[in-house]
Amino acid sequence: MTDVKATAGKAKKIGGFSFSTYMRRYGTLYLLLLLPIIFFIVFRYTPMAYILMAFKKNNIIKPPWQVAWAKNGGFEWFIKAFRDKQFIRALRNTITLNLLDLVCGFPAPIIMALLLNELAFKRFKKVTQTILYLPHFLSWIIISGLALRLLADNDGLINILYKRNTGNPDAVIPFLSKENWWIGSYIAFGIWKEAGWGTIIYLAALTGISPELYEAAAVDGAGRFRRMWHVTLPGLRPTIITLLIMRLGYILGSEFDRPMAMGNTLVTNVSTVISVYVYQKGINGGGQFSLTTAVGLFQSVVGILFLFGANSLAKRFGERGIV
Amino acid sequence: MKRILALILTLALIASLGLVSAFAADELVDGKFAETRHITVRLFQRGDNVPETSPFADFIRKGMLEKYNVEVEFAVSGRWSETEDLATVLASGQAPDVIYTYAYPTILNYADMGGIIDLAPYIEQYKDLLPNLFTLLGEENVYWDKDPETGNLWALETRLVNNARINTFMRKDWLDKLGLAVPTTKAEFEACLVAFRDNAELLLGADADRMVPYSTSYDIGWRNNNLTVSFIPDAISDEELYIHGFDDRQQTEPGAKEAIRLLNKWYNDGLVWKDFALYGSGDTTEDDNIKAGFVGAFQHNWDYPFRNGEDSIDANLKRNVGPDAAYVAVDPFENDAGAHRKFLGSTVDRKVCFPSTNDEILASLLYLDFISSPETILFLQTGTEGINHERAENGAFMMKVVDSADPNYQASVNNIDFTMTCNGQYLGEYTEVSLAYGYAPVASELVEGAYAIAMTDGRIPGHFSLPAIEAEAEVGDTLSLERNSFLNKAVTASVEDFDKVYDDGLANYMSIGGEAIMNERAEKLEAATGYVHQAD
């Protein structure tokens, strides 16, 4: 009876229920969703109005809609950024460090997950995994302190041992004080910190691979490496592609604490990435808030372009993509 | 009838009082606000200290309430993140009514945005109410930043009473142990460093490989300033110093390169701490080395080894090494005229301004006057007798060691975080006799000797009242970071590469803002005085 009425009255039906029945049943779930929605509106969407600053005269005292437009049709700051040697340098460093991170850091958790997957002793595997996760929970400030104690030219542990072994007090490995060595240390610490954590998602994906495939491969005479190559890796492929797309969307993104904490005055030429540039030009005395907003906007737009680019590329190669 | 008359009279009295107070809402009645006013004031915090609950804060709050009926609230900001904090509170419209910072270009930048009040008309209007402020700062400091073209006055320059700046310190006990005299020339100074290096085993025993003959930090310009200045021609004019002087490290002046070249030589000879560039601002590694007794010599603030009581370098050194261990100030860097020139601070220190959100301008100005009065400064600097100090027979204030957890502890030298308008001991007739006793438990002779050397052949660069230099407002910290970076690279380069590294670095530094500032300074100086810049 009621059903007939509902269909007759309003054509609206959600999942086979009338709107009011539906809301009575699932309304609490929507109520639960309200919290994150409010969070996003207040902390993610409202601040977006201030992107306007990138096109206005430099002013943080007045709200941007009360400030006059910047020169050159509002694009003054974008033009200025691309004429600024320091910005170009920061852009170059961001891309260099992110690409190196991608090339060296992206395969690391995959390899590690494959290795972990082959471990026969359950308990040993668990302990190893836990130890690998641990560095993820250290902040970059702590890791930079560790790096200095270990790698400093004069007082670093490794160099002290090296000097004693070689018997030459001037023989030091400039881990942190020469630009190329610093980049190496920077990437290596990044891998050490995040590779273990990164295995989690791959290990989860591995559990989804049917054991029958392994059995079939074994019957066909495939050894361990063959099975890894023909069963495990193809099984991980969708996960790898998804994560790769997300990483590419981040190609111009930059962490702040990592380069800021790991850097020092001898390597600013390679360590100053966009986020550090924004910090220095913006709140750290520079007061160039419109310029730094413009840079941030540029960063995000390029990020989105890369994300969609990688996504459509993935689809063209027959993968599902994420968008 | 009587009753009605009384009623009428009472009403009339109340009405007239109301009228008076309505008229005097902005004015003072017998030097006091009729209604309690409320202002917030910026206050720096260092370490774990809680300055806003100290007896010094209480003294100010109580004094302001009693004298002017103004409630004072302190808004605490970290000393080492003050620039960032200032940007945040200004942007959110929550800036304290009275703010201060060290960099005038920063204030200028916010003034351009309409965030700072022009003090010029208020200073004129209320001048008579501010006798202490004018006595302490003097007309010179009050109008120091007045723009000669627009007449704007965005900030008041507070007073630097003690303008001693930088000293060179050396381990006296090491010199004695090696039979060396206190160095008086660069060559002798270098010979001492070499002797320290070569006698590491004698001086440090098992710790010989920790030997650092000469220590410095990433801030090469500041931490080697006496050395730098000794390479600048003695005859350089105030005008040239002004044009070059957009930062206080004197690194673009003629001759500065040779100072860095000498440091580079020392570095390559194994005389300079190898890790100096790796540690950033606020890191204690270098201080720890000095306190542990591994370091032979360094340059720093003229009183640096004596600061912080029981945690001072001097006290730590005596605990770690022995009662004879001490750093004494030495004066080894002669210039082309044979003088041991040091550039002293002028009369200006921090810059005080009011944000545009301040609607208690008179109360804020009265606050500045209150903390500029000699009685207030006396208490803020010397604290309570028996706790912070004892008096000597000649009246000198002898400061005592106060535990850092004690609310009476002063987290900054001479309590400058509270004496916003005054930096340096300001104790009237007792200033001179008290100076050497300001650093308990450090022996007064050490302090006296250091002060005398810090002032020897001192030169205060002249001040020119010019319109705002727009190019300075834009560069902020990026320019000084770039300067530190290229100087560090130059010092650590090989001797053969030095010229290239230094020249490239300087050229880059000039191209990203240094040159624009110097040109604008030169132009505005020429327009005002007719002086023509001598390009070098």
Tab-separated table of N, CA and C in Angstrom, chain A residues 58-62 80 85-86 89 148-149 152-156 160 164 170 176-179 263-269 279-281 283-289, chain B residues 83-84 87 90-91 106 109-110 113-115 209-210 218 267 273-275 277-279 285 289 356 473-478 481-482 484-485 488-489 492 508 511-512:
chain	number	residue	atom	x	y	z
A	58	ASN	N	50.118	42.956	-3.341
A	58	ASN	CA	50.587	42.249	-2.162
A	58	ASN	C	50.018	42.864	-0.885
A	59	ASN	N	49.141	42.151	-0.207
A	59	ASN	CA	48.577	42.673	1.029
A	59	ASN	C	47.991	41.547	1.867
A	60	ILE	N	48.455	41.442	3.104
A	60	ILE	CA	47.829	40.426	3.965
A	60	ILE	C	46.987	41.069	5.050
A	61	ILE	N	46.981	42.384	5.093
A	61	ILE	CA	46.225	43.054	6.135
A	61	ILE	C	44.744	43.080	5.770
A	62	LYS	N	44.464	43.384	4.505
A	62	LYS	CA	43.063	43.437	4.066
A	62	LYS	C	42.701	42.130	3.376
A	80	LYS	N	56.693	37.831	-12.457
A	80	LYS	CA	57.826	38.104	-11.582
A	80	LYS	C	58.514	36.804	-11.148
A	85	LYS	N	65.486	34.455	-10.593
A	85	LYS	CA	66.464	33.364	-10.656
A	85	LYS	C	66.265	32.359	-9.530
A	86	GLN	N	65.893	32.877	-8.363
A	86	GLN	CA	65.753	31.979	-7.214
A	86	GLN	C	64.565	31.035	-7.383
A	89	ARG	N	65.529	28.375	-9.872
A	89	ARG	CA	66.388	27.410	-9.185
A	89	ARG	C	65.540	26.462	-8.330
A	148	LEU	N	73.200	14.302	10.967
A	148	LEU	CA	74.361	15.091	11.362
A	148	LEU	C	75.297	14.288	12.261
A	149	ARG	N	74.724	13.582	13.243
A	149	ARG	CA	75.573	12.807	14.151
A	149	ARG	C	76.323	11.719	13.389
A	152	ALA	N	78.295	14.054	9.618
A	152	ALA	CA	78.998	15.335	9.575
A	152	ALA	C	80.475	15.120	9.239
A	153	ASP	N	81.081	16.134	8.606
A	153	ASP	CA	82.463	15.999	8.148
A	153	ASP	C	83.415	15.716	9.293
A	154	ASN	N	83.309	16.509	10.339
A	154	ASN	CA	84.296	16.452	11.407
A	154	ASN	C	83.846	15.543	12.549
A	155	ASP	N	82.622	15.761	13.019
A	155	ASP	CA	82.171	15.086	14.229
A	155	ASP	C	81.217	13.928	13.951
A	156	GLY	N	80.976	13.611	12.667
A	156	GLY	CA	80.071	12.514	12.350
A	156	GLY	C	80.734	11.162	12.588
A	160	ILE	N	84.477	9.926	11.577
A	160	ILE	CA	85.471	9.704	12.638
A	160	ILE	C	86.124	8.335	12.443
A	164	ARG	N	90.025	7.513	11.363
A	164	ARG	CA	90.911	6.674	12.182
A	164	ARG	C	91.443	5.507	11.377
A	170	ASP	N	92.517	14.493	7.262
A	170	ASP	CA	91.822	15.322	6.267
A	170	ASP	C	90.944	14.488	5.336
A	176	LEU	N	77.274	15.508	3.588
A	176	LEU	CA	76.285	16.589	3.699
A	176	LEU	C	76.819	17.921	3.191
A	177	SER	N	78.114	17.994	2.887
A	177	SER	CA	78.683	19.307	2.602
A	177	SER	C	78.990	19.539	1.131
A	178	LYS	N	78.936	18.510	0.295
A	178	LYS	CA	79.091	18.727	-1.146
A	178	LYS	C	77.766	18.404	-1.824
A	179	GLU	N	77.430	19.224	-2.832
A	179	GLU	CA	76.069	19.171	-3.364
A	179	GLU	C	75.638	17.775	-3.830
A	263	GLY	N	68.724	20.341	4.825
A	263	GLY	CA	69.595	21.263	4.105
A	263	GLY	C	70.564	21.989	5.021
A	264	ASN	N	71.583	22.577	4.427
A	264	ASN	CA	72.476	23.462	5.160
A	264	ASN	C	72.997	24.509	4.181
A	265	THR	N	73.720	25.499	4.691
A	265	THR	CA	74.076	26.631	3.829
A	265	THR	C	75.006	26.248	2.678
A	266	LEU	N	75.681	25.112	2.788
A	266	LEU	CA	76.597	24.744	1.701
A	266	LEU	C	75.860	24.165	0.507
A	267	VAL	N	74.641	23.707	0.707
A	267	VAL	CA	73.935	23.029	-0.377
A	267	VAL	C	72.642	23.742	-0.784
A	268	THR	N	72.463	24.981	-0.362
A	268	THR	CA	71.211	25.674	-0.674
A	268	THR	C	70.932	25.671	-2.176
A	269	ASN	N	72.002	25.621	-2.959
A	269	ASN	CA	71.843	25.653	-4.404
A	269	ASN	C	71.067	24.454	-4.937
A	279	TYR	N	58.446	29.704	1.746
A	279	TYR	CA	58.607	30.053	3.158
A	279	TYR	C	59.512	31.274	3.306
A	280	GLN	N	60.635	31.256	2.582
A	280	GLN	CA	61.588	32.366	2.727
A	280	GLN	C	61.040	33.674	2.176
A	281	LYS	N	60.396	33.596	1.005
A	281	LYS	CA	59.880	34.815	0.387
A	281	LYS	C	58.606	35.300	1.074
A	283	ILE	N	56.519	34.120	4.628
A	283	ILE	CA	56.419	34.494	6.044
A	283	ILE	C	57.753	34.729	6.711
A	284	ASN	N	58.846	34.210	6.156
A	284	ASN	CA	60.118	34.380	6.865
A	284	ASN	C	60.765	35.717	6.522
A	285	GLY	N	60.032	36.802	6.723
A	285	GLY	CA	60.624	38.122	6.559
A	285	GLY	C	60.495	38.708	5.170
A	286	GLY	N	60.267	37.868	4.169
A	286	GLY	CA	60.177	38.388	2.807
A	286	GLY	C	58.903	39.199	2.588
A	287	GLY	N	57.812	38.747	3.194
A	287	GLY	CA	56.552	39.473	3.092
A	287	GLY	C	55.933	39.486	1.701
A	288	GLN	N	56.406	38.590	0.802
A	288	GLN	CA	55.905	38.570	-0.581
A	288	GLN	C	54.758	37.570	-0.694
A	289	PHE	N	53.629	37.916	-0.101
A	289	PHE	CA	52.563	36.920	0.013
A	289	PHE	C	51.843	36.657	-1.302
B	83	THR	N	59.651	36.780	13.332
B	83	THR	CA	59.222	37.320	12.037
B	83	THR	C	57.984	36.596	11.531
B	84	GLU	N	58.012	35.257	11.647
B	84	GLU	CA	56.875	34.457	11.202
B	84	GLU	C	55.643	34.764	12.055
B	87	ALA	N	54.000	38.050	11.052
B	87	ALA	CA	53.201	37.941	9.830
B	87	ALA	C	51.848	37.308	10.143
B	90	LEU	N	49.529	39.695	12.223
B	90	LEU	CA	49.085	40.847	11.423
B	90	LEU	C	48.046	40.410	10.397
B	91	ALA	N	48.282	39.261	9.764
B	91	ALA	CA	47.362	38.790	8.738
B	91	ALA	C	46.007	38.442	9.325
B	106	THR	N	60.839	45.159	7.118
B	106	THR	CA	59.638	44.373	7.398
B	106	THR	C	58.480	45.294	7.771
B	109	ASN	N	57.204	47.181	4.777
B	109	ASN	CA	56.381	46.325	3.939
B	109	ASN	C	54.940	46.290	4.451
B	110	TYR	N	54.777	46.109	5.759
B	110	TYR	CA	53.425	46.085	6.332
B	110	TYR	C	52.786	47.475	6.292
B	113	MET	N	51.096	48.021	3.143
B	113	MET	CA	49.825	47.306	3.047
B	113	MET	C	48.731	47.983	3.876
B	114	GLY	N	49.098	49.038	4.575
B	114	GLY	CA	48.108	49.689	5.429
B	114	GLY	C	47.971	49.024	6.782
B	115	GLY	N	48.988	48.276	7.186
B	115	GLY	CA	48.878	47.540	8.438
B	115	GLY	C	49.487	48.244	9.632
B	209	ASP	N	91.775	14.759	18.971
B	209	ASP	CA	91.154	14.891	17.646
B	209	ASP	C	89.878	15.740	17.661
B	210	ARG	N	89.493	16.247	18.827
B	210	ARG	CA	88.365	17.183	18.858
B	210	ARG	C	88.841	18.633	18.761
B	218	TYR	N	77.726	29.249	10.509
B	218	TYR	CA	77.276	29.500	9.132
B	218	TYR	C	77.174	30.998	8.854
B	267	TYR	N	90.940	27.710	6.912
B	267	TYR	CA	90.113	26.498	6.793
B	267	TYR	C	90.934	25.372	6.164
B	273	TRP	N	86.898	25.117	12.421
B	273	TRP	CA	85.973	24.000	12.662
B	273	TRP	C	85.360	23.528	11.341
B	274	LYS	N	85.541	22.256	11.030
B	274	LYS	CA	85.119	21.758	9.715
B	274	LYS	C	83.596	21.737	9.528
B	275	ASP	N	82.844	21.599	10.598
B	275	ASP	CA	81.399	21.409	10.450
B	275	ASP	C	80.593	22.696	10.579
B	277	ALA	N	79.359	24.897	8.777
B	277	ALA	CA	78.264	25.239	7.870
B	277	ALA	C	77.068	24.314	8.016
B	278	LEU	N	77.240	23.205	8.729
B	278	LEU	CA	76.168	22.210	8.750
B	278	LEU	C	75.083	22.520	9.763
B	279	TYR	N	75.390	23.361	10.734
B	279	TYR	CA	74.433	23.603	11.812
B	279	TYR	C	73.772	24.974	11.644
B	285	THR	N	75.454	22.976	18.974
B	285	THR	CA	76.658	22.142	18.831
B	285	THR	C	77.939	22.947	19.009
B	289	ASN	N	80.828	22.595	21.966
B	289	ASN	CA	82.267	22.420	21.760
B	289	ASN	C	83.062	23.433	22.564
B	356	SER	N	47.590	48.749	12.634
B	356	SER	CA	46.408	49.576	12.375
B	356	SER	C	45.203	49.133	13.194
B	473	ALA	N	62.419	46.342	0.983
B	473	ALA	CA	61.214	45.721	1.534
B	473	ALA	C	60.962	44.353	0.900
B	474	GLU	N	61.444	44.164	-0.326
B	474	GLU	CA	61.091	42.948	-1.059
B	474	GLU	C	61.959	41.747	-0.726
B	475	VAL	N	63.222	41.993	-0.375
B	475	VAL	CA	64.142	40.865	-0.341
B	475	VAL	C	64.045	40.040	0.934
B	476	GLY	N	63.741	40.709	2.042
B	476	GLY	CA	63.590	39.975	3.290
B	476	GLY	C	64.811	39.142	3.608
B	477	ASP	N	64.528	37.937	4.069
B	477	ASP	CA	65.602	37.087	4.547
B	477	ASP	C	66.353	36.403	3.413
B	478	THR	N	65.749	36.367	2.221
B	478	THR	CA	66.371	35.574	1.162
B	478	THR	C	67.770	36.082	0.840
B	481	LEU	N	70.253	34.903	3.475
B	481	LEU	CA	70.495	33.466	3.328
B	481	LEU	C	71.460	33.199	2.192
B	482	GLU	N	71.264	33.942	1.106
B	482	GLU	CA	72.117	33.780	-0.066
B	482	GLU	C	73.550	34.217	0.259
B	484	ASN	N	74.981	34.134	3.300
B	484	ASN	CA	75.595	33.094	4.126
B	484	ASN	C	76.039	31.919	3.269
B	485	SER	N	75.170	31.554	2.333
B	485	SER	CA	75.449	30.388	1.513
B	485	SER	C	76.730	30.589	0.698
B	488	ASN	N	79.892	30.692	2.932
B	488	ASN	CA	80.267	29.369	3.423
B	488	ASN	C	80.972	28.559	2.342
B	489	LYS	N	80.440	28.669	1.124
B	489	LYS	CA	81.079	27.943	0.031
B	489	LYS	C	82.479	28.465	-0.227
B	492	THR	N	84.925	27.232	2.428
B	492	THR	CA	85.254	25.806	2.368
B	492	THR	C	85.825	25.385	1.021
B	508	ASN	N	76.121	36.637	-7.922
B	508	ASN	CA	74.753	36.150	-7.792
B	508	ASN	C	74.003	36.922	-6.700
B	511	SER	N	73.054	40.207	-7.941
B	511	SER	CA	72.039	40.208	-9.003
B	511	SER	C	70.645	39.912	-8.463
B	512	ILE	N	70.537	39.222	-7.334
B	512	ILE	CA	69.187	38.909	-6.857
B	512	ILE	C	68.639	39.962	-5.899
